[in-house]
JSON list of N, CA, C and O in Angstrom, two decimals:
[
{"chain": "A", "resi": 1, "resn": "UNK", "atom": "N", "xyz": [-7.24, -6.69, -2.33]},
{"chain": "A", "resi": 1, "resn": "UNK", "atom": "CA", "xyz": [-7.68, -6.70, -1.45]},
{"chain": "A", "resi": 1, "resn": "UNK", "atom": "C", "xyz": [-6.51, -8.32, -0.10]},
{"chain": "A", "resi": 1, "resn": "UNK", "atom": "O", "xyz": [-7.41, -8.56, 0.33]},
{"chain": "A", "resi": 2, "resn": "UNK", "atom": "N", "xyz": [-6.00, -7.94, -1.29]},
{"chain": "A", "resi": 2, "resn": "UNK", "atom": "CA", "xyz": [-4.81, -8.83, -0.24]},
{"chain": "A", "resi": 2, "resn": "UNK", "atom": "C", "xyz": [-3.28, -8.72, 0.02]},
{"chain": "A", "resi": 2, "resn": "UNK", "atom": "O", "xyz": [-3.21, -7.60, 0.35]},
{"chain": "A", "resi": 3, "resn": "UNK", "atom": "N", "xyz": [-2.89, -9.88, 1.29]},
{"chain": "A", "resi": 3, "resn": "UNK", "atom": "CA", "xyz": [-2.58, -9.31, 1.91]},
{"chain": "A", "resi": 3, "resn": "UNK", "atom": "C", "xyz": [-0.95, -10.33, 1.97]},
{"chain": "A", "resi": 3, "resn": "UNK", "atom": "O", "xyz": [-0.23, -9.94, 2.58]},
{"chain": "A", "resi": 4, "resn": "UNK", "atom": "N", "xyz": [-1.48, -10.79, 0.86]},
{"chain": "A", "resi": 4, "resn": "UNK", "atom": "CA", "xyz": [0.08, -11.86, 0.57]},
{"chain": "A", "resi": 4, "resn": "UNK", "atom": "C", "xyz": [0.98, -10.72, -0.20]},
{"chain": "A", "resi": 4, "resn": "UNK", "atom": "O", "xyz": [0.42, -10.32, -1.80]},
{"chain": "A", "resi": 5, "resn": "UNK", "atom": "N", "xyz": [2.52, -10.85, 0.15]},
{"chain": "A", "resi": 5, "resn": "UNK", "atom": "CA", "xyz": [2.80, -10.03, -0.69]},
{"chain": "A", "resi": 5, "resn": "UNK", "atom": "C", "xyz": [3.39, -10.30, -2.58]},
{"chain": "A", "resi": 5, "resn": "UNK", "atom": "O", "xyz": [3.52, -9.36, -2.88]},
{"chain": "A", "resi": 6, "resn": "UNK", "atom": "N", "xyz": [3.50, -11.80, -2.61]},
{"chain": "A", "resi": 6, "resn": "UNK", "atom": "CA", "xyz": [3.36, -12.25, -3.84]},
{"chain": "A", "resi": 6, "resn": "UNK", "atom": "C", "xyz": [2.09, -11.71, -4.68]},
{"chain": "A", "resi": 6, "resn": "UNK", "atom": "O", "xyz": [2.85, -11.21, -5.67]},
{"chain": "A", "resi": 7, "resn": "UNK", "atom": "N", "xyz": [1.53, -11.55, -4.31]},
{"chain": "A", "resi": 7, "resn": "UNK", "atom": "CA", "xyz": [0.21, -10.95, -4.83]},
{"chain": "A", "resi": 7, "resn": "UNK", "atom": "C", "xyz": [0.27, -9.61, -5.09]},
{"chain": "A", "resi": 7, "resn": "UNK", "atom": "O", "xyz": [-0.07, -8.50, -6.29]},
{"chain": "A", "resi": 8, "resn": "UNK", "atom": "N", "xyz": [0.08, -9.51, -4.36]},
{"chain": "A", "resi": 8, "resn": "UNK", "atom": "CA", "xyz": [0.32, -7.64, -4.17]},
{"chain": "A", "resi": 8, "resn": "UNK", "atom": "C", "xyz": [1.12, -7.18, -5.14]},
{"chain": "A", "resi": 8, "resn": "UNK", "atom": "O", "xyz": [1.34, -5.80, -5.93]},
{"chain": "A", "resi": 9, "resn": "UNK", "atom": "N", "xyz": [2.67, -7.52, -4.90]},
{"chain": "A", "resi": 9, "resn": "UNK", "atom": "CA", "xyz": [3.05, -6.79, -6.38]},
{"chain": "A", "resi": 9, "resn": "UNK", "atom": "C", "xyz": [3.22, -7.47, -7.20]},
{"chain": "A", "resi": 9, "resn": "UNK", "atom": "O", "xyz": [3.61, -6.80, -8.30]},
{"chain": "A", "resi": 10, "resn": "UNK", "atom": "N", "xyz": [2.70, -8.78, -7.34]},
{"chain": "A", "resi": 10, "resn": "UNK", "atom": "CA", "xyz": [2.84, -8.98, -8.96]},
{"chain": "A", "resi": 10, "resn": "UNK", "atom": "C", "xyz": [1.21, -8.05, -9.84]},
{"chain": "A", "resi": 10, "resn": "UNK", "atom": "O", "xyz": [1.59, -7.27, -11.02]},
{"chain": "A", "resi": 11, "resn": "UNK", "atom": "N", "xyz": [0.03, -7.94, -8.73]},
{"chain": "A", "resi": 11, "resn": "UNK", "atom": "CA", "xyz": [0.10, -6.74, -9.36]},
{"chain": "A", "resi": 11, "resn": "UNK", "atom": "C", "xyz": [0.79, -5.35, -9.56]},
{"chain": "A", "resi": 11, "resn": "UNK", "atom": "O", "xyz": [-0.22, -4.78, -10.97]},
{"chain": "A", "resi": 12, "resn": "UNK", "atom": "N", "xyz": [0.87, -4.98, -8.96]},
{"chain": "A", "resi": 12, "resn": "UNK", "atom": "CA", "xyz": [1.37, -3.72, -8.86]},
{"chain": "A", "resi": 12, "resn": "UNK", "atom": "C", "xyz": [2.52, -3.67, -10.01]},
{"chain": "A", "resi": 12, "resn": "UNK", "atom": "O", "xyz": [2.47, -2.77, -10.65]},
{"chain": "A", "resi": 13, "resn": "UNK", "atom": "N", "xyz": [3.34, -5.10, -9.92]},
{"chain": "A", "resi": 13, "resn": "UNK", "atom": "CA", "xyz": [4.26, -4.70, -11.66]},
{"chain": "A", "resi": 13, "resn": "UNK", "atom": "C", "xyz": [3.67, -4.87, -12.81]},
{"chain": "A", "resi": 13, "resn": "UNK", "atom": "O", "xyz": [3.74, -3.97, -13.63]},
{"chain": "A", "resi": 14, "resn": "UNK", "atom": "N", "xyz": [2.12, -5.49, -13.33]},
{"chain": "A", "resi": 14, "resn": "UNK", "atom": "CA", "xyz": [1.47, -5.59, -14.07]},
{"chain": "A", "resi": 14, "resn": "UNK", "atom": "C", "xyz": [1.12, -4.55, -14.27]},
{"chain": "A", "resi": 14, "resn": "UNK", "atom": "O", "xyz": [1.06, -3.95, -16.09]},
{"chain": "A", "resi": 15, "resn": "UNK", "atom": "N", "xyz": [0.98, -3.33, -13.93]},
{"chain": "A", "resi": 15, "resn": "UNK", "atom": "CA", "xyz": [0.45, -2.37, -13.87]},
{"chain": "A", "resi": 15, "resn": "UNK", "atom": "C", "xyz": [1.26, -0.97, -13.82]},
{"chain": "A", "resi": 15, "resn": "UNK", "atom": "O", "xyz": [0.81, 0.37, -14.52]},
{"chain": "A", "resi": 16, "resn": "UNK", "atom": "N", "xyz": [2.31, -1.21, -13.31]},
{"chain": "A", "resi": 16, "resn": "UNK", "atom": "CA", "xyz": [3.80, -0.89, -13.63]},
{"chain": "A", "resi": 16, "resn": "UNK", "atom": "C", "xyz": [3.38, 0.57, -12.51]},
{"chain": "A", "resi": 16, "resn": "UNK", "atom": "O", "xyz": [3.66, 2.16, -13.14]},
{"chain": "A", "resi": 17, "resn": "UNK", "atom": "N", "xyz": [2.24, 0.04, -11.27]},
{"chain": "A", "resi": 17, "resn": "UNK", "atom": "CA", "xyz": [2.41, 1.55, -10.41]},
{"chain": "A", "resi": 17, "resn": "UNK", "atom": "C", "xyz": [3.17, 1.49, -9.02]},
{"chain": "A", "resi": 17, "resn": "UNK", "atom": "O", "xyz": [4.19, 0.59, -8.69]},
{"chain": "A", "resi": 18, "resn": "UNK", "atom": "N", "xyz": [4.45, 2.70, -8.95]},
{"chain": "A", "resi": 18, "resn": "UNK", "atom": "CA", "xyz": [4.68, 2.72, -7.96]},
{"chain": "A", "resi": 18, "resn": "UNK", "atom": "C", "xyz": [4.29, 3.48, -6.70]},
{"chain": "A", "resi": 18, "resn": "UNK", "atom": "O", "xyz": [5.28, 3.25, -6.30]},
{"chain": "A", "resi": 19, "resn": "UNK", "atom": "N", "xyz": [3.91, 4.92, -7.41]},
{"chain": "A", "resi": 19, "resn": "UNK", "atom": "CA", "xyz": [3.08, 5.85, -5.95]},
{"chain": "A", "resi": 19, "resn": "UNK", "atom": "C", "xyz": [1.61, 5.34, -5.89]},
{"chain": "A", "resi": 19, "resn": "UNK", "atom": "O", "xyz": [0.97, 5.30, -7.19]},
{"chain": "A", "resi": 20, "resn": "UNK", "atom": "N", "xyz": [1.32, 5.31, -4.98]},
{"chain": "A", "resi": 20, "resn": "UNK", "atom": "CA", "xyz": [-0.25, 5.36, -5.03]},
{"chain": "A", "resi": 20, "resn": "UNK", "atom": "C", "xyz": [-0.91, 6.87, -3.16]},
{"chain": "A", "resi": 20, "resn": "UNK", "atom": "O", "xyz": [0.99, 6.43, -2.56]},
{"chain": "A", "resi": 21, "resn": "UNK", "atom": "N", "xyz": [-1.53, 6.90, -3.39]},
{"chain": "A", "resi": 21, "resn": "UNK", "atom": "CA", "xyz": [-1.92, 7.85, -2.48]},
{"chain": "A", "resi": 21, "resn": "UNK", "atom": "C", "xyz": [-3.17, 6.95, -1.32]},
{"chain": "A", "resi": 21, "resn": "UNK", "atom": "O", "xyz": [-4.39, 6.28, -1.88]},
{"chain": "A", "resi": 22, "resn": "UNK", "atom": "N", "xyz": [-3.05, 7.39, 0.02]},
{"chain": "A", "resi": 22, "resn": "UNK", "atom": "CA", "xyz": [-4.26, 6.62, 0.94]},
{"chain": "A", "resi": 22, "resn": "UNK", "atom": "C", "xyz": [-4.75, 7.56, 1.60]},
{"chain": "A", "resi": 22, "resn": "UNK", "atom": "O", "xyz": [-3.68, 8.29, 2.31]},
{"chain": "A", "resi": 23, "resn": "UNK", "atom": "N", "xyz": [-5.95, 7.85, 1.57]},
{"chain": "A", "resi": 23, "resn": "UNK", "atom": "CA", "xyz": [-6.71, 9.23, 2.52]},
{"chain": "A", "resi": 23, "resn": "UNK", "atom": "C", "xyz": [-7.76, 8.41, 3.75]},
{"chain": "A", "resi": 23, "resn": "UNK", "atom": "O", "xyz": [-7.63, 6.95, 3.18]},
{"chain": "A", "resi": 24, "resn": "UNK", "atom": "N", "xyz": [-7.59, 9.36, 4.41]},
{"chain": "A", "resi": 24, "resn": "UNK", "atom": "CA", "xyz": [-8.44, 8.35, 5.77]},
{"chain": "A", "resi": 24, "resn": "UNK", "atom": "C", "xyz": [-9.94, 7.89, 5.40]},
{"chain": "A", "resi": 24, "resn": "UNK", "atom": "O", "xyz": [-10.29, 7.42, 6.04]},
{"chain": "A", "resi": 25, "resn": "UNK", "atom": "N", "xyz": [-9.82, 8.81, 4.14]},
{"chain": "A", "resi": 25, "resn": "UNK", "atom": "CA", "xyz": [-11.21, 8.66, 3.56]},
{"chain": "A", "resi": 25, "resn": "UNK", "atom": "C", "xyz": [-11.40, 6.77, 3.34]},
{"chain": "A", "resi": 25, "resn": "UNK", "atom": "O", "xyz": [-11.61, 5.83, 3.77]},
{"chain": "A", "resi": 26, "resn": "UNK", "atom": "N", "xyz": [-10.50, 6.41, 2.91]},
{"chain": "A", "resi": 26, "resn": "UNK", "atom": "CA", "xyz": [-9.91, 5.17, 2.03]},
{"chain": "A", "resi": 26, "resn": "UNK", "atom": "C", "xyz": [-9.80, 4.07, 2.84]},
{"chain": "A", "resi": 26, "resn": "UNK", "atom": "O", "xyz": [-10.05, 3.37, 2.93]},
{"chain": "A", "resi": 27, "resn": "UNK", "atom": "N", "xyz": [-8.62, 4.39, 4.20]},
{"chain": "A", "resi": 27, "resn": "UNK", "atom": "CA", "xyz": [-8.76, 3.58, 5.70]},
{"chain": "A", "resi": 27, "resn": "UNK", "atom": "C", "xyz": [-10.00, 3.46, 5.61]},
{"chain": "A", "resi": 27, "resn": "UNK", "atom": "O", "xyz": [-9.97, 2.13, 6.30]},
{"chain": "A", "resi": 28, "resn": "UNK", "atom": "N", "xyz": [-10.77, 4.57, 6.25]},
{"chain": "A", "resi": 28, "resn": "UNK", "atom": "CA", "xyz": [-11.92, 4.04, 7.50]},
{"chain": "A", "resi": 28, "resn": "UNK", "atom": "C", "xyz": [-13.42, 3.15, 5.92]},
{"chain": "A", "resi": 28, "resn": "UNK", "atom": "O", "xyz": [-13.70, 2.77, 6.94]},
{"chain": "A", "resi": 29, "resn": "UNK", "atom": "N", "xyz": [-12.99, 3.00, 4.79]},
{"chain": "A", "resi": 29, "resn": "UNK", "atom": "CA", "xyz": [-14.19, 2.16, 3.63]},
{"chain": "A", "resi": 29, "resn": "UNK", "atom": "C", "xyz": [-13.85, 1.44, 3.12]},
{"chain": "A", "resi": 29, "resn": "UNK", "atom": "O", "xyz": [-14.18, 0.47, 2.88]},
{"chain": "A", "resi": 30, "resn": "UNK", "atom": "N", "xyz": [-12.73, 1.19, 2.60]},
{"chain": "A", "resi": 30, "resn": "UNK", "atom": "CA", "xyz": [-11.76, -0.12, 2.39]},
{"chain": "A", "resi": 30, "resn": "UNK", "atom": "C", "xyz": [-11.37, -1.19, 2.91]},
{"chain": "A", "resi": 30, "resn": "UNK", "atom": "O", "xyz": [-10.99, -2.17, 2.60]},
{"chain": "A", "resi": 31, "resn": "UNK", "atom": "N", "xyz": [-10.83, -1.01, 3.98]},
{"chain": "A", "resi": 31, "resn": "UNK", "atom": "CA", "xyz": [-10.65, -1.02, 5.27]},
{"chain": "A", "resi": 31, "resn": "UNK", "atom": "C", "xyz": [-11.49, -1.41, 6.74]},
{"chain": "A", "resi": 31, "resn": "UNK", "atom": "O", "xyz": [-11.44, -0.61, 7.01]},
{"chain": "A", "resi": 32, "resn": "UNK", "atom": "N", "xyz": [-11.90, -2.63, 7.35]},
{"chain": "A", "resi": 32, "resn": "UNK", "atom": "CA", "xyz": [-12.27, -2.93, 8.74]},
{"chain": "A", "resi": 32, "resn": "UNK", "atom": "C", "xyz": [-11.35, -2.19, 9.40]},
{"chain": "A", "resi": 32, "resn": "UNK", "atom": "O", "xyz": [-12.01, -2.03, 11.25]},
{"chain": "A", "resi": 33, "resn": "UNK", "atom": "N", "xyz": [-10.22, -3.18, 9.25]},
{"chain": "A", "resi": 33, "resn": "UNK", "atom": "CA", "xyz": [-8.95, -3.60, 10.80]},
{"chain": "A", "resi": 33, "resn": "UNK", "atom": "C", "xyz": [-7.78, -2.43, 9.70]},
{"chain": "A", "resi": 33, "resn": "UNK", "atom": "O", "xyz": [-7.76, -2.78, 8.48]},
{"chain": "A", "resi": 34, "resn": "UNK", "atom": "N", "xyz": [-7.07, -1.92, 10.80]},
{"chain": "A", "resi": 34, "resn": "UNK", "atom": "CA", "xyz": [-5.96, -0.78, 10.51]},
{"chain": "A", "resi": 34, "resn": "UNK", "atom": "C", "xyz": [-5.07, -1.93, 9.39]},
{"chain": "A", "resi": 34, "resn": "UNK", "atom": "O", "xyz": [-3.57, -1.16, 9.46]},
{"chain": "A", "resi": 35, "resn": "UNK", "atom": "N", "xyz": [-5.14, -3.47, 10.08]},
{"chain": "A", "resi": 35, "resn": "UNK", "atom": "CA", "xyz": [-3.84, -4.32, 9.97]},
{"chain": "A", "resi": 35, "resn": "UNK", "atom": "C", "xyz": [-4.16, -5.39, 8.97]},
{"chain": "A", "resi": 35, "resn": "UNK", "atom": "O", "xyz": [-4.40, -7.01, 9.04]},
{"chain": "A", "resi": 36, "resn": "UNK", "atom": "N", "xyz": [-4.73, -4.93, 7.75]},
{"chain": "A", "resi": 36, "resn": "UNK", "atom": "CA", "xyz": [-5.48, -6.18, 7.00]},
{"chain": "A", "resi": 36, "resn": "UNK", "atom": "C", "xyz": [-5.35, -5.45, 5.60]},
{"chain": "A", "resi": 36, "resn": "UNK", "atom": "O", "xyz": [-4.57, -4.18, 5.44]},
{"chain": "A", "resi": 37, "resn": "UNK", "atom": "N", "xyz": [-5.21, -6.66, 4.60]},
{"chain": "A", "resi": 37, "resn": "UNK", "atom": "CA", "xyz": [-4.63, -6.64, 2.63]},
{"chain": "A", "resi": 37, "resn": "UNK", "atom": "C", "xyz": [-3.58, -5.51, 2.90]},
{"chain": "A", "resi": 37, "resn": "UNK", "atom": "O", "xyz": [-2.65, -5.75, 3.43]},
{"chain": "A", "resi": 38, "resn": "UNK", "atom": "N", "xyz": [-3.23, -4.77, 2.08]},
{"chain": "A", "resi": 38, "resn": "UNK", "atom": "CA", "xyz": [-2.49, -3.48, 1.63]},
{"chain": "A", "resi": 38, "resn": "UNK", "atom": "C", "xyz": [-1.78, -2.61, 2.77]},
{"chain": "A", "resi": 38, "resn": "UNK", "atom": "O", "xyz": [-0.90, -2.09, 3.02]},
{"chain": "A", "resi": 39, "resn": "UNK", "atom": "N", "xyz": [-2.66, -2.82, 3.66]},
{"chain": "A", "resi": 39, "resn": "UNK", "atom": "CA", "xyz": [-2.23, -2.20, 4.67]},
{"chain": "A", "resi": 39, "resn": "UNK", "atom": "C", "xyz": [-1.13, -2.35, 6.29]},
{"chain": "A", "resi": 39, "resn": "UNK", "atom": "O", "xyz": [0.30, -1.98, 6.32]},
{"chain": "A", "resi": 40, "resn": "UNK", "atom": "N", "xyz": [-1.26, -3.92, 6.29]},
{"chain": "A", "resi": 40, "resn": "UNK", "atom": "CA", "xyz": [-0.80, -4.40, 6.90]},
{"chain": "A", "resi": 40, "resn": "UNK", "atom": "C", "xyz": [0.87, -4.28, 6.10]},
{"chain": "A", "resi": 40, "resn": "UNK", "atom": "O", "xyz": [1.36, -4.29, 6.69]},
{"chain": "A", "resi": 41, "resn": "UNK", "atom": "N", "xyz": [0.77, -5.04, 4.37]},
{"chain": "A", "resi": 41, "resn": "UNK", "atom": "CA", "xyz": [1.95, -4.92, 4.26]},
{"chain": "A", "resi": 41, "resn": "UNK", "atom": "C", "xyz": [2.54, -3.74, 4.33]},
{"chain": "A", "resi": 41, "resn": "UNK", "atom": "O", "xyz": [3.75, -3.79, 4.16]},
{"chain": "A", "resi": 42, "resn": "UNK", "atom": "N", "xyz": [2.31, -2.41, 3.97]},
{"chain": "A", "resi": 42, "resn": "UNK", "atom": "CA", "xyz": [3.05, -0.90, 4.57]},
{"chain": "A", "resi": 42, "resn": "UNK", "atom": "C", "xyz": [3.31, -0.72, 5.70]},
{"chain": "A", "resi": 42, "resn": "UNK", "atom": "O", "xyz": [4.96, -0.58, 5.28]},
{"chain": "A", "resi": 43, "resn": "UNK", "atom": "N", "xyz": [3.14, -1.53, 6.42]},
{"chain": "A", "resi": 43, "resn": "UNK", "atom": "CA", "xyz": [3.27, -1.74, 7.75]},
{"chain": "A", "resi": 43, "resn": "UNK", "atom": "C", "xyz": [5.00, -2.80, 7.86]},
{"chain": "A", "resi": 43, "resn": "UNK", "atom": "O", "xyz": [5.98, -2.26, 8.83]},
{"chain": "A", "resi": 44, "resn": "UNK", "atom": "N", "xyz": [5.09, -3.73, 7.36]},
{"chain": "A", "resi": 44, "resn": "UNK", "atom": "CA", "xyz": [5.57, -4.98, 7.65]},
{"chain": "A", "resi": 44, "resn": "UNK", "atom": "C", "xyz": [6.65, -4.92, 5.87]},
{"chain": "A", "resi": 44, "resn": "UNK", "atom": "O", "xyz": [7.30, -6.31, 6.60]},
{"chain": "A", "resi": 45, "resn": "UNK", "atom": "N", "xyz": [6.52, -4.29, 4.90]},
{"chain": "A", "resi": 45, "resn": "UNK", "atom": "CA", "xyz": [7.60, -5.31, 4.39]},
{"chain": "A", "resi": 45, "resn": "UNK", "atom": "C", "xyz": [8.57, -3.84, 3.96]},
{"chain": "A", "resi": 45, "resn": "UNK", "atom": "O", "xyz": [8.06, -2.32, 3.82]},
{"chain": "A", "resi": 46, "resn": "UNK", "atom": "N", "xyz": [9.78, -4.67, 3.48]},
{"chain": "A", "resi": 46, "resn": "UNK", "atom": "CA", "xyz": [10.15, -3.40, 2.93]},
{"chain": "A", "resi": 46, "resn": "UNK", "atom": "C", "xyz": [10.23, -3.15, 1.66]},
{"chain": "A", "resi": 46, "resn": "UNK", "atom": "O", "xyz": [11.25, -2.27, 0.92]},
{"chain": "A", "resi": 47, "resn": "UNK", "atom": "N", "xyz": [9.20, -2.58, 1.11]},
{"chain": "A", "resi": 47, "resn": "UNK", "atom": "CA", "xyz": [9.16, -3.20, -0.55]},
{"chain": "A", "resi": 47, "resn": "UNK", "atom": "C", "xyz": [8.33, -1.59, -0.72]},
{"chain": "A", "resi": 47, "resn": "UNK", "atom": "O", "xyz": [8.02, -1.34, -1.80]},
{"chain": "A", "resi": 48, "resn": "UNK", "atom": "N", "xyz": [7.92, -0.86, 0.26]},
{"chain": "A", "resi": 48, "resn": "UNK", "atom": "CA", "xyz": [6.66, 0.16, 0.73]},
{"chain": "A", "resi": 48, "resn": "UNK", "atom": "C", "xyz": [7.73, 1.40, 0.97]},
{"chain": "A", "resi": 48, "resn": "UNK", "atom": "O", "xyz": [8.25, 0.91, 1.77]},
{"chain": "A", "resi": 49, "resn": "UNK", "atom": "N", "xyz": [7.51, 2.37, 1.02]},
{"chain": "A", "resi": 49, "resn": "UNK", "atom": "CA", "xyz": [8.04, 3.30, 1.55]},
{"chain": "A", "resi": 49, "resn": "UNK", "atom": "C", "xyz": [7.05, 4.30, 1.61]},
{"chain": "A", "resi": 49, "resn": "UNK", "atom": "O", "xyz": [6.74, 4.69, 0.28]},
{"chain": "A", "resi": 50, "resn": "UNK", "atom": "N", "xyz": [7.30, 4.89, 2.58]},
{"chain": "A", "resi": 50, "resn": "UNK", "atom": "CA", "xyz": [5.87, 6.84, 3.02]},
{"chain": "A", "resi": 50, "resn": "UNK", "atom": "C", "xyz": [6.48, 7.13, 3.15]},
{"chain": "A", "resi": 50, "resn": "UNK", "atom": "O", "xyz": [7.82, 7.83, 2.98]},
{"chain": "A", "resi": 51, "resn": "UNK", "atom": "N", "xyz": [6.31, 8.49, 1.78]},
{"chain": "A", "resi": 51, "resn": "UNK", "atom": "CA", "xyz": [7.25, 9.46, 1.03]},
{"chain": "A", "resi": 51, "resn": "UNK", "atom": "C", "xyz": [6.21, 10.48, 2.32]},
{"chain": "A", "resi": 51, "resn": "UNK", "atom": "O", "xyz": [7.56, 11.17, 2.82]},
{"chain": "A", "resi": 52, "resn": "UNK", "atom": "N", "xyz": [5.53, 10.76, 2.27]},
{"chain": "A", "resi": 52, "resn": "UNK", "atom": "CA", "xyz": [4.72, 11.87, 3.13]},
{"chain": "A", "resi": 52, "resn": "UNK", "atom": "C", "xyz": [3.79, 11.56, 3.47]},
{"chain": "A", "resi": 52, "resn": "UNK", "atom": "O", "xyz": [3.09, 11.03, 2.31]},
{"chain": "A", "resi": 53, "resn": "UNK", "atom": "N", "xyz": [3.27, 11.77, 4.57]},
{"chain": "A", "resi": 53, "resn": "UNK", "atom": "CA", "xyz": [1.80, 12.14, 4.98]},
{"chain": "A", "resi": 53, "resn": "UNK", "atom": "C", "xyz": [1.26, 14.27, 5.36]},
{"chain": "A", "resi": 53, "resn": "UNK", "atom": "O", "xyz": [1.95, 14.54, 5.42]},
{"chain": "A", "resi": 54, "resn": "UNK", "atom": "N", "xyz": [-0.08, 14.31, 4.92]},
{"chain": "A", "resi": 54, "resn": "UNK", "atom": "CA", "xyz": [-0.05, 15.93, 5.00]},
{"chain": "A", "resi": 54, "resn": "UNK", "atom": "C", "xyz": [-1.81, 15.41, 5.34]},
{"chain": "A", "resi": 54, "resn": "UNK", "atom": "O", "xyz": [-2.48, 14.89, 4.32]},
{"chain": "A", "resi": 55, "resn": "UNK", "atom": "N", "xyz": [-2.02, 16.06, 6.83]},
{"chain": "A", "resi": 55, "resn": "UNK", "atom": "CA", "xyz": [-3.67, 16.37, 6.70]},
{"chain": "A", "resi": 55, "resn": "UNK", "atom": "C", "xyz": [-3.77, 13.99, 6.47]},
{"chain": "A", "resi": 55, "resn": "UNK", "atom": "O", "xyz": [-5.93, 14.78, 5.87]},
{"chain": "A", "resi": 56, "resn": "UNK", "atom": "N", "xyz": [-3.52, 13.12, 7.10]},
{"chain": "A", "resi": 56, "resn": "UNK", "atom": "CA", "xyz": [-4.03, 12.30, 7.23]},
{"chain": "A", "resi": 56, "resn": "UNK", "atom": "C", "xyz": [-4.18, 11.43, 5.62]},
{"chain": "A", "resi": 56, "resn": "UNK", "atom": "O", "xyz": [-4.63, 10.44, 5.26]},
{"chain": "A", "resi": 57, "resn": "UNK", "atom": "N", "xyz": [-3.70, 11.96, 4.25]},
{"chain": "A", "resi": 57, "resn": "UNK", "atom": "CA", "xyz": [-3.45, 11.57, 3.07]},
{"chain": "A", "resi": 57, "resn": "UNK", "atom": "C", "xyz": [-2.36, 11.00, 3.05]},
{"chain": "A", "resi": 57, "resn": "UNK", "atom": "O", "xyz": [-0.97, 12.07, 2.82]},
{"chain": "A", "resi": 58, "resn": "UNK", "atom": "N", "xyz": [-1.23, 10.21, 2.58]},
{"chain": "A", "resi": 58, "resn": "UNK", "atom": "CA", "xyz": [-0.62, 8.98, 2.71]},
{"chain": "A", "resi": 58, "resn": "UNK", "atom": "C", "xyz": [0.05, 9.38, 1.60]},
{"chain": "A", "resi": 58, "resn": "UNK", "atom": "O", "xyz": [-0.54, 8.39, 0.79]},
{"chain": "A", "resi": 59, "resn": "UNK", "atom": "N", "xyz": [1.09, 9.72, 0.96]},
{"chain": "A", "resi": 59, "resn": "UNK", "atom": "CA", "xyz": [1.63, 9.30, -0.64]},
{"chain": "A", "resi": 59, "resn": "UNK", "atom": "C", "xyz": [2.93, 7.85, -0.42]},
{"chain": "A", "resi": 59, "resn": "UNK", "atom": "O", "xyz": [3.87, 7.97, 0.52]},
{"chain": "A", "resi": 60, "resn": "UNK", "atom": "N", "xyz": [2.54, 6.82, -1.26]},
{"chain": "A", "resi": 60, "resn": "UNK", "atom": "CA", "xyz": [3.36, 5.72, -0.39]},
{"chain": "A", "resi": 60, "resn": "UNK", "atom": "C", "xyz": [4.49, 5.86, -2.25]},
{"chain": "A", "resi": 60, "resn": "UNK", "atom": "O", "xyz": [4.16, 5.35, -3.36]},
{"chain": "A", "resi": 61, "resn": "UNK", "atom": "N", "xyz": [5.61, 4.92, -1.59]},
{"chain": "A", "resi": 61, "resn": "UNK", "atom": "CA", "xyz": [6.22, 4.42, -2.76]},
{"chain": "A", "resi": 61, "resn": "UNK", "atom": "C", "xyz": [6.84, 2.77, -2.67]},
{"chain": "A", "resi": 61, "resn": "UNK", "atom": "O", "xyz": [6.61, 2.25, -2.08]},
{"chain": "A", "resi": 62, "resn": "UNK", "atom": "N", "xyz": [5.95, 2.60, -4.23]},
{"chain": "A", "resi": 62, "resn": "UNK", "atom": "CA", "xyz": [6.03, 0.28, -4.13]},
{"chain": "A", "resi": 62, "resn": "UNK", "atom": "C", "xyz": [8.02, 0.84, -4.52]},
{"chain": "A", "resi": 62, "resn": "UNK", "atom": "O", "xyz": [7.87, 0.99, -6.31]},
{"chain": "A", "resi": 63, "resn": "UNK", "atom": "N", "xyz": [8.89, 0.01, -3.82]},
{"chain": "A", "resi": 63, "resn": "UNK", "atom": "CA", "xyz": [10.53, 0.15, -4.83]},
{"chain": "A", "resi": 63, "resn": "UNK", "atom": "C", "xyz": [10.32, -0.92, -5.86]},
{"chain": "A", "resi": 63, "resn": "UNK", "atom": "O", "xyz": [11.15, -0.58, -6.47]},
{"chain": "A", "resi": 64, "resn": "UNK", "atom": "N", "xyz": [9.33, -1.88, -5.83]},
{"chain": "A", "resi": 64, "resn": "UNK", "atom": "CA", "xyz": [9.39, -2.75, -7.10]},
{"chain": "A", "resi": 64, "resn": "UNK", "atom": "C", "xyz": [10.81, -4.09, -7.64]},
{"chain": "A", "resi": 64, "resn": "UNK", "atom": "O", "xyz": [10.95, -3.61, -6.11]},
{"chain": "A", "resi": 65, "resn": "UNK", "atom": "N", "xyz": [10.71, -3.98, -8.03]},
{"chain": "A", "resi": 65, "resn": "UNK", "atom": "CA", "xyz": [11.61, -4.96, -8.41]},
{"chain": "A", "resi": 65, "resn": "UNK", "atom": "C", "xyz": [13.31, -4.66, -9.02]},
{"chain": "A", "resi": 65, "resn": "UNK", "atom": "O", "xyz": [14.14, -4.60, -9.61]},
{"chain": "A", "resi": 66, "resn": "UNK", "atom": "N", "xyz": [13.69, -3.79, -8.30]},
{"chain": "A", "resi": 66, "resn": "UNK", "atom": "CA", "xyz": [14.90, -2.98, -8.38]},
{"chain": "A", "resi": 66, "resn": "UNK", "atom": "C", "xyz": [16.09, -3.42, -8.11]},
{"chain": "A", "resi": 66, "resn": "UNK", "atom": "O", "xyz": [16.37, -4.17, -7.19]}
]
């Protein structure tokens, strides 16, 4: 639930996460605001790329330490 990029990157790297899914339901239950935590980072960091969005389900790629 961090909106600190360094903390989020560390977690993603430690768990070897490169792709993740965010659904409409996740957005409405995990975050109170659309600019909170990971959602804020997705919008404002070049470390993440939205791959696709279908019916409110988004697939994101974390570029990692490339």
